[in-house]
Amino acid sequence: MPDLALRGEVGHRGVRPGRETGPVTSAGSGHAAGRDQESSTAHAVPREAADGPPPWVAVCGTPVAVVQGAWGGRRGLGSGDVCPRCRELAPA
């Protein structure tokens, strides 16, 4: 995990908003879970974009500040607040 140490600040609560997290690697759909800075709404970010540097944009067009985890996991579709447009455009 040296890449994460160089590119972002990872702690027990995850990554600080607005920081890079490094490549998002997990099995599942072609999307990662992202969140915008103004709300806790989960958005789907295409995997290719999520693996690159910010800025990140969700499939619904919303800019996201943090990309962390799989869209099909607890930070994406398993979240209590999921973007309805992302849910429609990027089903698990």
C-alpha atoms as a PDB file:
ATOM      1  CA  MET A   1       0.000   0.000   0.000  1.00  0.00           C
ATOM      2  CA  PRO A   2       2.844   2.500  -0.441  1.00  0.00           C
ATOM      3  CA  ASP A   3       0.928   4.042  -3.353  1.00  0.00           C
ATOM      4  CA  LEU A   4      -1.902   5.005  -0.998  1.00  0.00           C
ATOM      5  CA  ALA A   5       0.518   6.570   1.453  1.00  0.00           C
ATOM      6  CA  LEU A   6       1.960   8.776  -1.288  1.00  0.00           C
ATOM      7  CA  ARG A   7      -1.307   9.761  -2.919  1.00  0.00           C
ATOM      8  CA  GLY A   8      -3.729  10.267  -0.058  1.00  0.00           C
ATOM      9  CA  GLU A   9      -4.285  10.197   3.642  1.00  0.00           C
ATOM     10  CA  VAL A  10      -5.849   6.920   4.690  1.00  0.00           C
ATOM     11  CA  GLY A  11      -6.946   6.439   8.278  1.00  0.00           C
ATOM     12  CA  HIS A  12      -9.280   4.265  10.311  1.00  0.00           C
ATOM     13  CA  ARG A  13     -12.255   6.267   8.994  1.00  0.00           C
ATOM     14  CA  GLY A  14     -11.246   6.111   5.358  1.00  0.00           C
ATOM     15  CA  VAL A  15      -9.934   8.848   3.125  1.00  0.00           C
ATOM     16  CA  ARG A  16     -10.245  12.543   3.767  1.00  0.00           C
ATOM     17  CA  PRO A  17     -12.608  14.231   1.271  1.00  0.00           C
ATOM     18  CA  GLY A  18     -10.906  15.745  -1.720  1.00  0.00           C
ATOM     19  CA  ARG A  19      -7.841  13.501  -1.485  1.00  0.00           C
ATOM     20  CA  GLU A  20      -6.789  10.869  -3.986  1.00  0.00           C
ATOM     21  CA  THR A  21      -7.257   7.306  -2.841  1.00  0.00           C
ATOM     22  CA  GLY A  22      -5.214   5.454  -5.431  1.00  0.00           C
ATOM     23  CA  PRO A  23      -6.572   2.695  -7.627  1.00  0.00           C
ATOM     24  CA  VAL A  24      -9.896   1.250  -6.548  1.00  0.00           C
ATOM     25  CA  THR A  25      -9.568  -2.489  -6.955  1.00  0.00           C
ATOM     26  CA  SER A  26     -12.363  -4.889  -6.200  1.00  0.00           C
ATOM     27  CA  ALA A  27     -14.429  -7.432  -8.012  1.00  0.00           C
ATOM     28  CA  GLY A  28     -17.853  -6.529  -9.237  1.00  0.00           C
ATOM     29  CA  SER A  29     -19.340  -4.100 -11.700  1.00  0.00           C
ATOM     30  CA  GLY A  30     -17.431  -1.644 -13.821  1.00  0.00           C
ATOM     31  CA  HIS A  31     -18.172   1.093 -11.302  1.00  0.00           C
ATOM     32  CA  ALA A  32     -16.733   2.321  -8.016  1.00  0.00           C
ATOM     33  CA  ALA A  33     -18.611   4.145  -5.253  1.00  0.00           C
ATOM     34  CA  GLY A  34     -18.136   7.890  -4.984  1.00  0.00           C
ATOM     35  CA  ARG A  35     -19.542  10.666  -2.786  1.00  0.00           C
ATOM     36  CA  ASP A  36     -19.901  14.365  -3.408  1.00  0.00           C
ATOM     37  CA  GLN A  37     -18.633  16.808  -0.812  1.00  0.00           C
ATOM     38  CA  GLU A  38     -21.959  18.530  -0.149  1.00  0.00           C
ATOM     39  CA  SER A  39     -23.936  15.415   0.795  1.00  0.00           C
ATOM     40  CA  SER A  40     -23.528  11.783   1.729  1.00  0.00           C
ATOM     41  CA  THR A  41     -25.232  10.572  -1.456  1.00  0.00           C
ATOM     42  CA  ALA A  42     -23.502   7.584  -3.078  1.00  0.00           C
ATOM     43  CA  HIS A  43     -22.763   7.867  -6.806  1.00  0.00           C
ATOM     44  CA  ALA A  44     -21.457   5.386  -9.407  1.00  0.00           C
ATOM     45  CA  VAL A  45     -18.093   6.345 -10.924  1.00  0.00           C
ATOM     46  CA  PRO A  46     -16.861   4.398 -13.975  1.00  0.00           C
ATOM     47  CA  ARG A  47     -13.990   2.121 -12.908  1.00  0.00           C
ATOM     48  CA  GLU A  48     -11.585   3.547 -15.529  1.00  0.00           C
ATOM     49  CA  ALA A  49     -12.130   7.080 -14.198  1.00  0.00           C
ATOM     50  CA  ALA A  50     -11.970   5.961 -10.549  1.00  0.00           C
ATOM     51  CA  ASP A  51      -8.559   4.387 -11.109  1.00  0.00           C
ATOM     52  CA  GLY A  52      -7.194   7.715 -12.359  1.00  0.00           C
ATOM     53  CA  PRO A  53      -6.581  11.048 -10.665  1.00  0.00           C
ATOM     54  CA  PRO A  54      -9.353  13.507  -9.779  1.00  0.00           C
ATOM     55  CA  PRO A  55     -11.544  15.159 -10.784  1.00  0.00           C
ATOM     56  CA  TRP A  56     -14.010  12.272 -10.799  1.00  0.00           C
ATOM     57  CA  VAL A  57     -17.494  12.478 -12.288  1.00  0.00           C
ATOM     58  CA  ALA A  58     -20.331  10.034 -11.595  1.00  0.00           C
ATOM     59  CA  VAL A  59     -22.390   8.497 -14.395  1.00  0.00           C
ATOM     60  CA  CYS A  60     -25.178  10.971 -13.551  1.00  0.00           C
ATOM     61  CA  GLY A  61     -22.815  13.912 -14.152  1.00  0.00           C
ATOM     62  CA  THR A  62     -22.254  14.843 -10.488  1.00  0.00           C
ATOM     63  CA  PRO A  63     -18.651  15.665  -9.518  1.00  0.00           C
ATOM     64  CA  VAL A  64     -17.493  13.507  -6.595  1.00  0.00           C
ATOM     65  CA  ALA A  65     -14.827  14.315  -3.996  1.00  0.00           C
ATOM     66  CA  VAL A  66     -14.134  10.795  -2.712  1.00  0.00           C
ATOM     67  CA  VAL A  67     -13.990   7.472  -4.563  1.00  0.00           C
ATOM     68  CA  GLN A  68     -13.800   4.461  -2.276  1.00  0.00           C
ATOM     69  CA  GLY A  69     -15.131   0.926  -2.578  1.00  0.00           C
ATOM     70  CA  ALA A  70     -17.250  -0.948  -5.083  1.00  0.00           C
ATOM     71  CA  TRP A  71     -20.544   0.380  -6.416  1.00  0.00           C
ATOM     72  CA  GLY A  72     -22.199  -2.938  -5.566  1.00  0.00           C
ATOM     73  CA  GLY A  73     -20.882  -2.804  -1.976  1.00  0.00           C
ATOM     74  CA  ARG A  74     -21.829  -1.029   1.238  1.00  0.00           C
ATOM     75  CA  ARG A  75     -20.478   2.358   0.122  1.00  0.00           C
ATOM     76  CA  GLY A  76     -22.443   2.231  -3.129  1.00  0.00           C
ATOM     77  CA  LEU A  77     -25.764   0.459  -3.594  1.00  0.00           C
ATOM     78  CA  GLY A  78     -25.626  -0.777   0.012  1.00  0.00           C
ATOM     79  CA  SER A  79     -25.578   2.799   1.283  1.00  0.00           C
ATOM     80  CA  GLY A  80     -28.630   4.378   2.885  1.00  0.00           C
ATOM     81  CA  ASP A  81     -28.545   7.305   0.422  1.00  0.00           C
ATOM     82  CA  VAL A  82     -28.076   6.282  -3.223  1.00  0.00           C
ATOM     83  CA  CYS A  83     -28.398   8.594  -6.230  1.00  0.00           C
ATOM     84  CA  PRO A  84     -31.509   7.400  -8.107  1.00  0.00           C
ATOM     85  CA  ARG A  85     -30.036   8.339 -11.505  1.00  0.00           C
ATOM     86  CA  CYS A  86     -26.820   6.390 -10.809  1.00  0.00           C
ATOM     87  CA  ARG A  87     -28.886   3.412  -9.609  1.00  0.00           C
ATOM     88  CA  GLU A  88     -30.745   3.507 -12.937  1.00  0.00           C
ATOM     89  CA  LEU A  89     -27.653   3.950 -15.126  1.00  0.00           C
ATOM     90  CA  ALA A  90     -25.326   1.552 -13.285  1.00  0.00           C
ATOM     91  CA  PRO A  91     -27.227  -1.392 -11.806  1.00  0.00           C
ATOM     92  CA  ALA A  92     -25.148  -3.926  -9.873  1.00  0.00           C
END
